């Protein structure tokens, strides 16, 4: 215990890097998921084809392979050296964004048809329809799966230590090499990862409740503080079978 | 520029790596299928179920790569990296498959349990003849998704020195300075395996959805 308390500042440095990777990766993944998800839900074949290619390619390649490619192959191919951290964020964003795009597409397609027909009757433009009617409803449906994806992304940040980013895993490795205490050094990292995940899960649950309330629905776990602690139904953690 | 001849020269070595990757995936997947089922069933037992659930939650929310390295460092040196990789992959994914089985088991109508009780069937028959056949049938596509997910996680075995595809590419790349070809080929080989499997599983999904 003393061992961990003494070295807590170092661990927190690692945690901060892990959080930065998670936030950067999710921001990129979110934008990509929205853009390609909306493209994928269009009726014209061209945007749909573009979305399919993006989804299949980046979902099919492991995040670590993408990361190696960004960090080692890209500089040699283009003469353009990426910062390790940036390479990791881009790889994570591209990978998880592809899963997210499928989630967005499925959620948009699940919006009841009459809703879309109503917007046509009201003479709304495509942009108005998407922004005011379709996305707010799809949003509530995509959030639970996004919650799972953000945990996947947070976990995937751990491989960034293999391309030289000093994240939480790298710190655990350093601790071990410095002291020889494998078990204690790693337990510290495991607990911190677990805590980060719990914070993310709680945050996503709050977002979910807000989205459902705005649509006039009661969240699945019920209202009140107790409902917040209750575990929501767990779907396929890798994008709800959208693979 | 791209060295085509070199790409062909190293192809056999890369394919050897891919074969190791496939082997690790299949063996790990078998563990995940069996252990996940056991976990899903144990979770219905009071107290023990909650403890197991907590453990699985911990495994599921911490990164696989650090789990691999941790077990690798603790295991005696006589145990090969491949064995550790397969076991850790299998245990990690059993946390996911257990949730899949659980949703399938919960999807079995209550009346089925009651009927089994009314017929005073023993536990083993209730599970084996009534609950599991119905539960598993429904979750086959979801389980299939984890096979692909697992395949895509095998490059993590790089971290514990298993000579799978990525490790092989890194070794060859370092020896020849042709890193671009190597890593691009790894990505390409991944796509060759994962896209057809994804299509296959989507077919399965449609077939089972129709039932």
Coordinates of C-alpha atoms in Angstrom, one line a residue:
Chain A
X1 CA 0.0 0.0 0.0
X2 CA 2.8 2.4 1.0
X3 CA 4.5 1.5 -2.2
X4 CA 1.5 2.7 -4.2
X5 CA 0.9 5.9 -2.2
X6 CA 4.5 6.9 -2.6
X7 CA 4.3 6.5 -6.3
X8 CA 0.8 7.9 -6.8
X9 CA 2.0 11.1 -8.6
X10 CA 3.8 9.0 -11.2
X11 CA 0.7 6.9 -11.7
X12 CA -1.4 10.0 -12.0
X13 CA 0.8 11.2 -14.8
X14 CA 0.1 8.0 -16.6
X15 CA -3.6 8.3 -15.9
X16 CA -3.6 11.8 -17.4
X17 CA -2.0 10.5 -20.6
X18 CA -4.5 7.7 -20.7
X19 CA -7.3 10.2 -20.3
X20 CA -5.9 12.5 -23.0
X21 CA -5.7 9.5 -25.4
X22 CA -9.3 8.5 -24.5
X23 CA -10.7 12.0 -24.9
X24 CA -8.8 12.7 -28.2
X25 CA -9.7 9.3 -29.6
X26 CA -13.3 9.6 -28.7
X27 CA -13.6 13.1 -30.1
X28 CA -12.2 11.9 -33.4
X29 CA -14.3 8.7 -33.3
X30 CA -17.4 10.6 -32.6
X31 CA -17.0 13.0 -35.5
X32 CA -16.1 10.1 -37.9
X33 CA -19.0 8.0 -36.6
X34 CA -21.5 10.8 -37.2
X35 CA -20.2 11.7 -40.6
X36 CA -20.0 8.2 -41.9
X37 CA -23.1 7.0 -40.1
X38 CA -25.2 9.7 -41.7
X39 CA -23.6 9.0 -45.1
X40 CA -24.4 5.3 -44.6
X41 CA -28.0 6.1 -44.0
X42 CA -28.5 8.0 -47.2
X43 CA -30.5 6.6 -50.1
X44 CA -28.0 7.5 -52.9
X45 CA -25.5 4.7 -53.5
X46 CA -22.4 6.9 -53.6
X47 CA -22.3 8.1 -50.0
X48 CA -23.4 4.7 -48.9
X49 CA -20.5 3.1 -50.7
X50 CA -18.0 5.6 -49.2
X51 CA -19.3 4.8 -45.7
X52 CA -19.2 1.0 -46.3
X53 CA -15.5 1.2 -47.4
X54 CA -14.5 3.3 -44.4
X55 CA -16.4 1.0 -42.0
X56 CA -15.2 -2.3 -43.4
X57 CA -11.5 -1.2 -43.7
X58 CA -11.1 0.4 -40.3
X59 CA -13.2 -2.1 -38.4
X60 CA -11.3 -5.0 -40.0
X61 CA -7.8 -3.9 -39.0
X62 CA -6.7 -4.1 -35.3
X63 CA -6.1 -0.8 -33.5
X64 CA -2.6 -1.9 -32.7
X65 CA -1.8 -2.6 -36.4
X66 CA -3.2 0.8 -37.4
X67 CA -1.1 2.4 -34.6
X68 CA 2.1 0.8 -35.9
X69 CA 1.3 1.9 -39.4
X70 CA 0.7 5.5 -38.3
X71 CA 3.8 5.6 -36.1
X72 CA 6.3 3.6 -38.2
X73 CA 5.1 3.2 -41.8
X74 CA 3.6 6.6 -42.5
X75 CA 6.7 8.6 -41.8
X76 CA 8.7 6.4 -44.2
X77 CA 6.0 6.4 -46.8
X78 CA 5.3 10.2 -46.7
X79 CA 8.3 11.7 -44.9
X80 CA 5.8 13.1 -42.4
X81 CA 6.6 12.2 -38.8
X82 CA 3.6 12.1 -36.5
X83 CA 3.9 12.7 -32.8
X84 CA 3.5 9.3 -31.0
X85 CA 0.6 10.5 -29.0
X86 CA -1.1 11.9 -32.1
X87 CA -0.5 8.7 -34.1
X88 CA -2.2 6.8 -31.3
X89 CA -5.2 9.1 -31.2
X90 CA -5.7 9.0 -34.9
X91 CA -5.5 5.1 -35.0
X92 CA -7.9 4.8 -32.1
X93 CA -10.3 7.3 -33.6
X94 CA -10.3 5.7 -37.0
X95 CA -10.8 2.2 -35.5
X96 CA -13.6 3.0 -33.0
X97 CA -15.2 5.5 -35.3
X98 CA -15.8 2.7 -37.8
X99 CA -17.8 0.8 -35.1
X100 CA -19.6 4.0 -34.1
X101 CA -20.6 4.7 -37.8
X102 CA -22.5 1.4 -37.8
X103 CA -24.2 2.3 -34.6
X104 CA -25.2 5.7 -35.9
X105 CA -26.5 4.2 -39.2
X106 CA -28.5 1.6 -37.4
X107 CA -30.0 4.1 -35.0
X108 CA -31.0 6.5 -37.8
X109 CA -32.6 3.7 -39.8
X110 CA -34.5 2.7 -36.7
X111 CA -36.3 6.1 -36.4
X112 CA -39.9 5.4 -37.2
X113 CA -40.8 6.0 -40.9
X114 CA -43.9 8.2 -40.1
X115 CA -41.6 10.6 -38.4
X116 CA -39.7 11.1 -41.6
X117 CA -42.9 11.3 -43.6
X118 CA -44.2 14.0 -41.3
X119 CA -41.1 16.1 -42.0
X120 CA -41.8 15.8 -45.7
X121 CA -45.4 16.9 -45.1
X122 CA -44.1 19.9 -43.1
X123 CA -41.8 20.7 -46.1
X124 CA -38.7 20.6 -44.0
X125 CA -35.3 20.5 -45.7
X126 CA -33.0 17.5 -45.4
X127 CA -30.9 19.4 -43.0
X128 CA -33.8 20.5 -40.8
X129 CA -35.2 17.0 -40.8
X130 CA -31.9 15.4 -39.7
X131 CA -31.1 18.0 -37.1
X132 CA -34.5 18.5 -35.5
X133 CA -36.3 15.2 -35.9
X134 CA -34.1 12.2 -36.8
X135 CA -30.9 12.8 -34.8
X136 CA -32.5 13.6 -31.5
X137 CA -34.5 10.4 -31.6
X138 CA -31.6 8.3 -32.9
X139 CA -29.3 9.9 -30.3
X140 CA -31.1 8.2 -27.4
X141 CA -30.8 4.9 -29.1
X142 CA -27.1 5.2 -29.9
X143 CA -26.0 6.3 -26.5
X144 CA -25.9 2.9 -24.7
X145 CA -23.7 1.4 -27.4
X146 CA -21.6 4.5 -27.5
X147 CA -21.0 3.9 -23.8
X148 CA -19.7 0.4 -24.5
X149 CA -17.5 1.8 -27.3
X150 CA -15.9 4.5 -25.2
X151 CA -14.9 1.7 -22.7
X152 CA -13.5 -0.3 -25.5
X153 CA -11.6 2.8 -26.7
X154 CA -10.3 3.6 -23.2
X155 CA -9.0 0.0 -22.9
X156 CA -7.5 0.1 -26.4
X157 CA -5.4 3.2 -25.4
X158 CA -3.2 0.8 -23.3
X159 CA -1.5 -0.5 -26.5
X160 CA -0.1 3.0 -27.1
X161 CA 2.7 2.1 -24.8
X162 CA 4.0 -0.2 -27.5
X163 CA 4.7 2.7 -29.7
X164 CA 6.4 4.6 -26.9
X165 CA 3.6 6.7 -25.3
X166 CA 4.1 6.9 -21.5
X167 CA 0.5 6.1 -20.5
X168 CA -0.7 4.2 -17.4
X169 CA 0.5 0.8 -18.7
X170 CA 3.9 2.2 -19.5
X171 CA 4.1 3.6 -15.9
X172 CA 3.2 0.2 -14.5
X173 CA 6.0 -1.3 -16.6
X174 CA 8.5 1.3 -15.3
X175 CA 7.4 0.7 -11.7
X176 CA 8.0 -3.0 -12.1
X177 CA 11.4 -2.5 -13.7
X178 CA 12.4 0.0 -11.1
X179 CA 11.3 -2.1 -8.1
X180 CA 10.8 -5.7 -9.2
X181 CA 7.4 -5.6 -7.5
X182 CA 5.3 -7.0 -10.4
X183 CA 2.1 -7.7 -8.6
X184 CA 1.8 -4.4 -6.7
X185 CA 2.9 -2.3 -9.7
X186 CA 0.3 -3.8 -11.9
X187 CA -2.5 -3.9 -9.4
X188 CA -2.1 -0.2 -9.1
X189 CA -2.6 0.2 -12.8
X190 CA -5.5 -2.2 -12.9
X191 CA -7.4 -0.4 -10.2
X192 CA -6.8 3.0 -11.9
X193 CA -8.1 1.6 -15.2
X194 CA -11.1 0.2 -13.5
X195 CA -11.8 3.6 -11.8
X196 CA -11.5 5.4 -15.1
X197 CA -14.0 3.0 -16.6
X198 CA -16.5 3.5 -13.8
X199 CA -16.3 7.3 -14.2
X200 CA -17.0 6.9 -18.0
X201 CA -19.8 4.5 -17.4
X202 CA -21.5 6.8 -14.9
X203 CA -21.0 9.8 -17.3
X204 CA -22.6 7.9 -20.2
X205 CA -25.5 6.9 -18.0
X206 CA -26.2 10.5 -17.1
X207 CA -26.2 11.4 -20.8
X208 CA -28.6 8.6 -21.5
X209 CA -31.0 9.7 -18.9
X210 CA -30.9 13.3 -20.2
X211 CA -31.5 12.2 -23.8
X212 CA -34.4 10.0 -22.7
X213 CA -35.9 12.7 -20.6
X214 CA -35.8 15.2 -23.4
X215 CA -37.8 12.7 -25.5
X216 CA -40.3 12.3 -22.6
X217 CA -39.2 8.8 -21.8
X218 CA -38.4 7.2 -18.5
X219 CA -34.9 5.7 -18.5
X220 CA -34.9 1.9 -18.5
X221 CA -33.5 1.7 -14.9
X222 CA -36.1 4.0 -13.5
X223 CA -35.8 7.5 -12.2
X224 CA -34.1 8.8 -9.1
X225 CA -30.6 8.3 -7.7
X226 CA -31.1 4.5 -7.3
X227 CA -31.8 4.2 -11.0
X228 CA -28.5 5.8 -11.7
X229 CA -26.6 3.1 -9.8
X230 CA -28.5 0.3 -11.4
X231 CA -26.8 -1.5 -14.2
X232 CA -28.4 -0.9 -17.6
X233 CA -28.9 -3.9 -19.9
X234 CA -25.6 -4.9 -21.4
X235 CA -25.7 -5.4 -25.1
X236 CA -22.9 -6.7 -27.3
X237 CA -20.0 -4.6 -26.0
X238 CA -18.5 -4.3 -29.5
X239 CA -21.2 -2.2 -31.1
X240 CA -24.3 -4.3 -30.4
X241 CA -23.7 -7.0 -32.9
X242 CA -23.1 -4.4 -35.6
X243 CA -19.9 -6.0 -36.6
Chain B
X1 CA 8.7 3.0 -53.4
X2 CA 6.8 -0.2 -52.9
X3 CA 9.1 -3.2 -53.4
X4 CA 6.8 -5.9 -55.0
X5 CA 9.5 -8.6 -55.2
X6 CA 10.3 -8.2 -51.6
X7 CA 6.7 -8.4 -50.6
X8 CA 6.5 -11.8 -52.4
X9 CA 9.7 -13.0 -50.8
X10 CA 8.5 -12.4 -47.3
X11 CA 5.0 -13.7 -47.9
X12 CA 5.7 -17.2 -46.6
X13 CA 7.0 -15.8 -43.3
X14 CA 4.0 -13.5 -43.0
X15 CA 1.7 -16.4 -43.7
X16 CA 3.4 -18.4 -40.9
X17 CA 2.7 -15.5 -38.6
X18 CA -0.9 -15.4 -39.8
X19 CA -1.3 -19.1 -39.1
X20 CA -0.1 -18.6 -35.5
X21 CA -2.6 -15.8 -35.2
X22 CA -5.4 -18.0 -36.4
X23 CA -4.4 -20.8 -34.1
X24 CA -4.3 -18.5 -31.1
X25 CA -7.8 -17.1 -32.1
X26 CA -9.4 -20.5 -32.4
X27 CA -8.0 -21.9 -29.2
X28 CA -8.7 -18.8 -27.2
X29 CA -12.2 -18.7 -28.7
X30 CA -12.9 -22.3 -27.5
X31 CA -11.9 -21.2 -24.0
X32 CA -14.1 -18.2 -24.2
X33 CA -17.1 -20.2 -25.4
X34 CA -16.9 -22.8 -22.6
X35 CA -15.8 -20.6 -19.8
X36 CA -18.4 -17.9 -20.7
X37 CA -21.2 -20.5 -20.6
X38 CA -20.0 -21.7 -17.2
X39 CA -19.9 -18.1 -15.9
X40 CA -23.3 -17.3 -17.3
X41 CA -24.7 -20.4 -15.5
X42 CA -22.9 -19.7 -12.2
X43 CA -24.2 -16.2 -12.2
X44 CA -27.6 -17.5 -11.4
X45 CA -26.3 -18.8 -8.1
X46 CA -26.8 -16.3 -5.3
X47 CA -23.6 -14.7 -3.7
X48 CA -21.2 -16.8 -5.8
X49 CA -22.8 -15.4 -8.8
X50 CA -22.3 -11.8 -7.6
X51 CA -18.6 -12.5 -6.8
X52 CA -18.0 -14.0 -10.3
X53 CA -19.9 -11.1 -11.8
X54 CA -17.7 -8.6 -10.0
X55 CA -14.6 -10.4 -11.2
X56 CA -15.8 -10.4 -14.8
X57 CA -16.6 -6.7 -14.6
X58 CA -13.1 -6.0 -13.5
X59 CA -11.6 -8.1 -16.4
X60 CA -13.9 -6.4 -18.9
X61 CA -13.1 -2.9 -17.9
X62 CA -9.3 -3.2 -17.8
X63 CA -7.1 -3.5 -20.9
X64 CA -6.3 -6.8 -22.4
X65 CA -2.7 -5.9 -23.2
X66 CA -1.8 -5.2 -19.5
X67 CA -3.5 -8.4 -18.4
X68 CA -1.4 -10.3 -20.9
X69 CA 1.8 -8.7 -19.8
X70 CA 0.9 -9.1 -16.1
X71 CA 0.2 -12.9 -16.4
X72 CA 3.3 -13.3 -18.6
X73 CA 5.5 -11.7 -16.0
X74 CA 4.1 -13.8 -13.1
X75 CA 4.0 -17.1 -14.9
X76 CA 7.0 -19.4 -14.6
X77 CA 9.3 -19.2 -17.5
X78 CA 8.6 -22.8 -18.6
X79 CA 5.1 -21.7 -19.7
X80 CA 5.2 -20.5 -23.3
X81 CA 4.0 -17.1 -24.4
X82 CA 1.5 -18.7 -26.7
X83 CA -0.1 -20.7 -23.9
X84 CA -0.4 -17.6 -21.8
X85 CA -1.7 -15.6 -24.7
X86 CA -4.4 -18.2 -25.5
X87 CA -5.5 -18.5 -21.9
X88 CA -5.6 -14.8 -21.2
X89 CA -7.5 -14.1 -24.4
X90 CA -10.0 -16.8 -23.6
X91 CA -10.6 -15.6 -20.1
X92 CA -10.9 -12.0 -21.1
X93 CA -13.4 -12.8 -23.8
X94 CA -15.3 -15.1 -21.6
X95 CA -16.4 -12.0 -19.7
X96 CA -18.0 -10.8 -23.0
X97 CA -19.5 -14.2 -24.0
X98 CA -20.9 -14.7 -20.6
X99 CA -23.0 -11.5 -21.1
X100 CA -24.2 -12.9 -24.5
X101 CA -25.2 -16.2 -23.0
X102 CA -26.9 -14.4 -20.1
X103 CA -29.1 -12.4 -22.5
X104 CA -29.9 -15.6 -24.3
X105 CA -30.8 -17.5 -21.0
X106 CA -32.9 -14.6 -19.9
X107 CA -34.7 -14.6 -23.2
X108 CA -36.0 -18.1 -22.5
X109 CA -39.7 -17.8 -21.6
X110 CA -40.5 -18.2 -17.9
X111 CA -43.0 -20.9 -18.7
X112 CA -40.3 -23.2 -19.9
X113 CA -38.6 -23.1 -16.5
X114 CA -41.9 -23.7 -14.8
X115 CA -42.7 -26.6 -17.1
X116 CA -39.4 -28.2 -16.3
X117 CA -40.2 -27.8 -12.6
X118 CA -43.7 -29.2 -13.0
X119 CA -42.2 -32.2 -14.7
X120 CA -39.7 -32.3 -11.8
X121 CA -36.8 -32.6 -14.2
X122 CA -33.4 -32.6 -12.6
X123 CA -31.2 -29.4 -13.0
X124 CA -29.0 -31.1 -15.6
X125 CA -32.0 -31.9 -17.8
X126 CA -33.6 -28.5 -17.3
X127 CA -30.4 -26.8 -18.6
X128 CA -29.3 -29.4 -21.1
X129 CA -32.6 -30.3 -22.7
X130 CA -34.7 -27.1 -22.3
X131 CA -32.9 -23.9 -21.5
X132 CA -29.6 -24.0 -23.3
X133 CA -30.7 -25.3 -26.7
X134 CA -33.1 -22.4 -26.9
X135 CA -30.7 -19.8 -25.4
X136 CA -27.7 -20.7 -27.5
X137 CA -29.5 -20.8 -30.8
X138 CA -30.5 -17.2 -30.4
X139 CA -27.1 -15.9 -29.5
X140 CA -25.0 -17.7 -32.2
X141 CA -24.5 -14.6 -34.3
X142 CA -23.5 -12.5 -31.3
X143 CA -21.0 -15.1 -30.3
X144 CA -19.7 -15.1 -33.9
X145 CA -18.9 -11.4 -33.6
X146 CA -16.6 -12.1 -30.7
X147 CA -14.6 -14.5 -32.9
X148 CA -13.8 -11.7 -35.2
X149 CA -13.2 -9.3 -32.3
X150 CA -10.8 -11.8 -30.9
X151 CA -9.0 -12.3 -34.1
X152 CA -8.4 -8.5 -34.2
X153 CA -7.0 -8.6 -30.7
X154 CA -4.3 -11.2 -31.4
X155 CA -1.7 -8.6 -32.4
X156 CA -1.6 -7.8 -28.7
X157 CA 0.3 -11.1 -28.3
X158 CA 3.2 -9.0 -29.8
X159 CA 3.6 -7.6 -26.3
X160 CA 4.5 -11.0 -24.9
X161 CA 6.7 -12.1 -27.7
X162 CA 4.5 -14.6 -29.5
X163 CA 5.6 -14.7 -33.2
X164 CA 2.2 -14.0 -34.6
X165 CA 1.6 -11.8 -37.7
X166 CA 2.5 -8.4 -36.3
X167 CA 5.6 -9.7 -34.5
X168 CA 6.7 -11.4 -37.6
X169 CA 6.2 -8.2 -39.7
X170 CA 8.1 -6.2 -37.1
X171 CA 11.0 -8.6 -37.2
X172 CA 11.1 -8.7 -41.0
X173 CA 10.7 -5.0 -41.2
X174 CA 13.6 -4.3 -38.9
X175 CA 15.9 -6.7 -40.7
X176 CA 15.2 -5.2 -44.2
X177 CA 14.2 -1.6 -43.4
X178 CA 11.1 -2.1 -45.5
X179 CA 8.7 -1.2 -42.8
X180 CA 6.0 0.3 -45.0
X181 CA 5.5 -2.9 -47.0
X182 CA 5.5 -5.0 -43.8
X183 CA 2.9 -3.1 -41.9
X184 CA 0.7 -2.5 -44.9
X185 CA 0.7 -6.2 -45.7
X186 CA -0.3 -6.9 -42.1
X187 CA -3.3 -4.6 -42.4
X188 CA -4.1 -6.2 -45.8
X189 CA -4.0 -9.8 -44.4
X190 CA -6.2 -8.8 -41.6
X191 CA -8.8 -7.4 -44.0
X192 CA -8.6 -10.6 -46.1
X193 CA -9.6 -12.6 -43.1
X194 CA -12.0 -10.3 -41.3
X195 CA -14.2 -8.9 -44.1
X196 CA -15.3 -12.4 -45.4
X197 CA -15.9 -13.5 -41.8
X198 CA -18.0 -10.5 -41.1
X199 CA -20.1 -11.1 -44.2
X200 CA -20.5 -14.7 -43.2
X201 CA -21.7 -13.7 -39.7
X202 CA -24.1 -11.2 -41.2
X203 CA -25.6 -14.0 -43.2
X204 CA -25.9 -16.2 -40.1
X205 CA -27.6 -13.3 -38.3
X206 CA -30.2 -13.0 -41.0
X207 CA -30.8 -16.7 -41.1
X208 CA -31.3 -16.9 -37.3
X209 CA -33.3 -13.8 -37.2
X210 CA -35.8 -15.4 -39.6
X211 CA -36.3 -18.4 -37.3

